[in-house]
XYZ file of C-alpha atoms in Angstrom:
347
model
C 92.049 -135.927 -19.173
C 92.151 -137.824 -15.981
C 95.906 -137.428 -15.844
C 95.641 -133.621 -16.345
C 92.956 -133.350 -13.775
C 94.853 -135.536 -11.367
C 98.255 -133.762 -11.448
C 97.370 -130.760 -9.245
C 95.887 -133.112 -6.619
C 99.077 -135.148 -6.482
C 101.151 -132.009 -6.044
C 98.899 -130.837 -3.216
C 99.114 -134.195 -1.517
C 102.885 -134.095 -1.759
C 102.997 -130.597 -0.281
C 100.825 -131.635 2.605
C 103.037 -134.608 3.290
C 106.132 -132.415 3.053
C 104.778 -130.116 5.679
C 104.107 -133.002 7.984
C 107.197 -135.129 7.437
C 109.373 -133.821 4.601
C 108.679 -137.106 2.869
C 108.559 -135.436 -0.606
C 112.166 -134.200 -0.496
C 114.478 -136.015 -2.896
C 117.598 -134.679 -1.221
C 117.319 -135.872 2.396
C 115.971 -139.195 3.528
C 113.167 -139.150 6.023
C 114.460 -139.408 9.562
C 114.036 -142.807 11.116
C 111.433 -143.029 13.806
C 112.977 -142.966 17.279
C 113.310 -146.513 18.557
C 111.665 -147.143 21.882
C 113.309 -149.669 24.116
C 111.275 -152.812 24.192
C 109.561 -152.998 27.557
C 110.719 -156.019 29.503
C 107.911 -158.290 30.592
C 107.217 -157.707 34.263
C 108.304 -160.583 36.448
C 105.539 -161.922 38.665
C 106.132 -161.521 42.362
C 107.130 -164.840 43.931
C 104.475 -166.429 46.070
C 105.057 -165.763 49.774
C 106.529 -168.681 51.685
C 106.965 -169.501 55.342
C 110.251 -167.853 56.404
C 111.390 -170.758 58.586
C 110.557 -173.619 56.211
C 110.291 -172.181 52.690
C 106.923 -173.932 52.346
C 103.669 -172.496 51.077
C 101.752 -171.250 54.125
C 98.753 -173.336 55.175
C 95.371 -171.981 54.150
C 94.282 -169.131 56.402
C 97.722 -168.664 58.012
C 99.105 -165.115 57.998
C 102.868 -164.800 57.648
C 102.606 -161.676 59.818
C 101.621 -163.662 62.880
C 104.159 -164.199 65.621
C 106.083 -167.398 66.176
C 105.748 -169.263 69.470
C 108.635 -171.025 71.248
C 107.797 -173.942 73.547
C 110.222 -175.682 75.922
C 109.819 -179.471 75.650
C 111.332 -182.161 77.824
C 113.663 -184.867 76.497
C 114.204 -187.255 79.378
C 113.491 -190.954 78.864
C 110.350 -190.589 80.993
C 108.975 -187.912 78.638
C 109.032 -190.039 75.488
C 107.257 -190.201 73.164
C 106.741 -186.435 73.044
C 103.838 -184.705 71.320
C 103.810 -181.951 68.711
C 107.501 -181.767 67.791
C 106.714 -182.998 64.285
C 104.567 -179.874 63.684
C 107.247 -177.286 64.561
C 108.946 -175.175 61.894
C 112.292 -175.375 63.722
C 113.414 -177.426 66.733
C 116.551 -176.550 68.715
C 118.190 -179.105 70.987
C 120.262 -177.677 73.847
C 122.205 -179.251 76.687
C 120.963 -178.678 80.257
C 122.064 -179.814 83.731
C 123.373 -183.331 84.138
C 124.154 -183.766 80.434
C 120.559 -184.321 79.296
C 118.986 -182.165 76.598
C 115.817 -180.134 76.159
C 114.050 -178.928 73.029
C 112.881 -175.487 72.038
C 110.210 -175.989 69.392
C 109.360 -172.895 67.314
C 105.942 -172.707 65.650
C 105.274 -170.041 63.019
C 103.422 -171.557 60.071
C 103.117 -174.741 62.078
C 100.510 -175.382 64.775
C 99.922 -178.192 67.236
C 96.992 -178.888 69.521
C 99.159 -180.842 71.954
C 102.822 -180.024 72.637
C 104.881 -181.433 75.453
C 105.691 -182.443 78.029
C 106.375 -178.749 78.691
C 109.307 -178.046 81.016
C 111.089 -175.121 82.604
C 112.939 -172.246 80.973
C 116.708 -171.826 81.028
C 119.034 -168.812 81.122
C 120.123 -169.411 77.514
C 116.597 -169.543 76.096
C 116.376 -165.860 75.049
C 119.603 -166.280 73.054
C 118.051 -169.138 71.104
C 114.531 -167.747 70.717
C 114.977 -164.035 70.048
C 116.060 -164.255 66.397
C 112.650 -165.835 65.747
C 110.279 -164.747 68.527
C 110.085 -163.255 72.003
C 107.071 -165.384 72.984
C 108.072 -168.397 75.056
C 105.954 -171.036 76.789
C 107.398 -173.042 79.691
C 106.423 -174.672 82.979
C 108.365 -172.390 85.323
C 111.773 -170.883 86.085
C 114.039 -169.950 88.958
C 114.546 -166.315 90.000
C 117.738 -165.816 87.993
C 116.184 -167.191 84.804
C 112.971 -165.233 85.347
C 114.960 -162.019 85.724
C 116.808 -162.761 82.478
C 113.538 -163.413 80.625
C 112.202 -160.071 81.861
C 115.428 -158.279 80.976
C 115.256 -159.606 77.411
C 111.563 -158.551 77.204
C 110.296 -162.054 76.587
C 106.531 -162.587 76.541
C 106.340 -165.278 79.231
C 103.550 -167.864 79.115
C 103.285 -170.561 81.762
C 100.713 -172.543 83.704
C 100.500 -169.889 86.426
C 99.764 -166.842 84.260
C 97.940 -168.470 81.313
C 96.311 -171.599 82.686
C 93.788 -171.795 79.808
C 96.632 -172.485 77.366
C 97.973 -175.450 79.363
C 96.489 -178.775 80.384
C 97.443 -181.934 82.247
C 97.296 -185.490 80.904
C 95.704 -187.151 82.797
C 93.643 -184.204 84.106
C 93.995 -183.250 87.742
C 97.316 -185.043 88.221
C 100.347 -182.874 89.008
C 103.493 -184.449 87.611
C 106.676 -183.098 86.033
C 106.066 -185.117 82.864
C 102.370 -184.467 82.142
C 102.028 -180.737 81.347
C 101.036 -179.940 77.744
C 100.006 -176.863 75.773
C 98.123 -175.806 72.643
C 99.944 -173.476 70.212
C 96.811 -171.660 69.022
C 95.855 -170.895 72.631
C 99.350 -169.627 73.332
C 99.194 -167.330 70.319
C 95.845 -165.957 71.490
C 97.227 -165.391 74.993
C 100.397 -163.559 73.905
C 100.126 -159.850 74.677
C 102.474 -156.886 74.399
C 105.191 -156.014 71.840
C 106.241 -159.056 69.875
C 109.116 -160.071 67.627
C 108.104 -161.485 64.245
C 109.896 -164.309 62.478
C 112.595 -162.821 60.206
C 112.236 -163.257 56.471
C 115.929 -164.056 56.045
C 116.427 -166.559 58.859
C 117.056 -169.414 56.406
C 117.747 -169.403 52.691
C 116.332 -172.162 50.534
C 117.560 -173.530 47.237
C 119.076 -176.399 45.327
C 121.829 -178.501 46.743
C 125.401 -177.726 45.692
C 126.557 -180.437 43.291
C 129.844 -180.702 45.151
C 128.249 -181.768 48.444
C 129.603 -185.000 49.886
C 127.432 -188.022 50.483
C 126.414 -188.753 54.073
C 124.264 -191.505 55.497
C 124.600 -191.001 59.239
C 125.497 -188.301 61.758
C 126.074 -188.932 65.457
C 126.328 -186.096 67.950
C 127.308 -186.424 71.602
C 126.243 -183.679 74.002
C 128.444 -185.537 76.474
C 130.088 -188.945 76.551
C 126.872 -190.751 77.541
C 124.381 -188.858 75.375
C 124.255 -190.039 71.751
C 121.806 -188.605 69.218
C 121.826 -190.033 65.719
C 120.210 -189.204 62.377
C 120.137 -191.677 59.496
C 119.165 -190.908 55.904
C 116.140 -193.103 55.259
C 113.280 -192.694 52.789
C 114.190 -189.128 51.812
C 114.371 -187.829 55.393
C 116.837 -187.691 58.255
C 115.292 -190.109 60.756
C 116.218 -189.565 64.403
C 117.484 -192.177 66.876
C 118.350 -191.632 70.530
C 120.059 -194.049 72.898
C 119.979 -196.573 70.054
C 116.187 -196.488 69.636
C 113.992 -194.769 67.022
C 112.861 -191.385 68.341
C 109.083 -191.362 67.971
C 106.277 -188.859 68.248
C 103.185 -189.871 70.189
C 101.047 -189.365 67.074
C 103.287 -189.343 63.976
C 105.725 -192.229 64.297
C 109.475 -191.795 64.022
C 110.629 -188.194 63.684
C 112.191 -187.449 60.290
C 113.079 -184.073 58.770
C 114.642 -182.829 55.512
C 117.226 -180.632 57.275
C 119.518 -181.245 60.229
C 121.906 -178.437 61.169
C 124.703 -179.426 63.543
C 125.999 -176.211 65.096
C 129.078 -176.310 67.328
C 128.904 -173.870 70.246
C 131.158 -173.172 73.198
C 129.564 -174.371 76.446
C 130.842 -173.576 79.933
C 129.473 -174.218 83.418
C 127.384 -171.454 84.957
C 128.879 -169.845 88.049
C 125.428 -168.766 89.288
C 122.892 -171.511 88.552
C 123.103 -175.004 90.053
C 120.316 -177.602 90.184
C 119.247 -179.350 93.439
C 121.626 -182.228 92.695
C 124.565 -179.821 92.498
C 124.929 -179.869 88.709
C 125.839 -176.475 87.233
C 123.632 -175.114 84.468
C 125.390 -174.908 81.088
C 126.182 -171.466 79.685
C 125.903 -171.615 75.877
C 127.771 -169.021 73.808
C 125.592 -168.019 70.868
C 127.325 -164.791 69.917
C 130.389 -164.960 67.691
C 131.082 -167.626 65.102
C 131.703 -171.312 64.688
C 131.341 -174.410 62.531
C 128.151 -175.950 61.163
C 127.277 -178.990 59.085
C 124.044 -178.945 57.100
C 122.658 -182.386 56.295
C 120.090 -182.541 53.492
C 119.301 -184.795 50.526
C 121.588 -187.506 51.873
C 124.583 -185.170 51.724
C 126.528 -182.847 54.017
C 127.787 -179.289 53.512
C 130.302 -177.900 55.986
C 130.098 -174.198 56.708
C 130.088 -171.480 59.352
C 127.623 -169.649 61.558
C 127.890 -166.069 62.784
C 125.807 -163.991 65.227
C 126.838 -160.407 65.946
C 124.608 -159.879 69.000
C 121.750 -161.565 70.820
C 118.565 -161.219 68.836
C 120.227 -161.195 65.420
C 119.294 -163.991 63.044
C 122.209 -166.422 62.560
C 124.057 -166.094 59.270
C 124.930 -169.471 57.769
C 127.566 -169.680 55.032
C 129.449 -172.328 53.102
C 133.212 -172.455 53.418
C 133.353 -170.466 50.149
C 131.257 -167.713 51.721
C 128.059 -168.445 49.804
C 124.704 -168.696 51.602
C 124.040 -172.133 53.067
C 120.914 -173.305 51.254
C 118.347 -175.397 53.120
C 115.846 -177.799 51.653
C 112.197 -176.816 51.900
C 110.665 -178.087 55.130
C 111.392 -178.168 58.889
C 114.888 -178.012 60.380
C 116.264 -179.523 63.588
C 119.263 -177.649 64.997
C 121.686 -179.506 67.260
C 123.548 -177.006 69.492
C 126.425 -179.367 70.197
C 129.239 -178.371 72.598
C 132.523 -177.757 70.802
C 135.930 -178.755 72.165
C 136.699 -175.208 73.374
C 134.563 -174.948 76.520
C 134.366 -176.786 79.841
C 131.551 -178.961 78.478
C 132.731 -180.937 75.459
C 130.781 -182.721 72.760
C 131.558 -184.415 69.486
C 130.291 -184.825 65.915
C 130.750 -187.880 63.692
C 129.457 -187.806 60.089
C 129.715 -190.816 57.787
């Protein structure tokens, strides 16, 4: 019979299974297979972004390249300036006589014509070193030059790197007609260099609790008024009541304006030919900031432990101050503590 012939085969099959897994036992249930933890799907690495703007780097631009700081004039005779619209970050600092100068920092950004280029100041290493030690300028006095050397700045000027600078018009020597090319400066920079920090600014969405703001006015002194107005999705800049324009890109407008209050005193060592003392800006320590973005304002704090450290920006709650993607202009406005006093009005 098929059944009789099939019984021994069934018993053998059961014995074989029992040896392997004890599945033929009626007394004990087969042990459950050990559960393996489900492997979590690997998160893709975020795309690299420019550390000073949060933007995708332009094609062919290495994030490992050094940033370049350029000193740019801001007298009435220098306007409209060239190349400021291409900088990743622009700092505005007070100099002798109450006027201001710019330090434009180019990392992912480039510009074929930047200027007018003007002289370096004693405070420039304090401003530049968190981002770069390469600085381009027209010249400096002995005290400033010694400070640049002491802080190991890579110094680029018309005398030592003439190929990176040019005059407009050519052949005419004037204080307002010296310009430079960022790519040429980068090629000329030699020696140990400081690279732009990856944590200089943090980018993210705006806090829902941020107050609305439509205008900010900062005074570096009583007669120097700089204004930003929220127009068309950008903070558009005015100075002395007039739109502040680039020579090639129209009115300057940026997504971020950071107003940073700093203590400013008069230098005891440096005085200009007219007898005006050079300002001494305190950039170590802490103070108040206002970040303007998206038509709103967030009040917070800044802190720098020592020269060369990247500033740490926080909200009043202690959370990171989050910038919008894109360039930032930083206004280093004198506080009420020092000998030089400024003011901030946000509406």
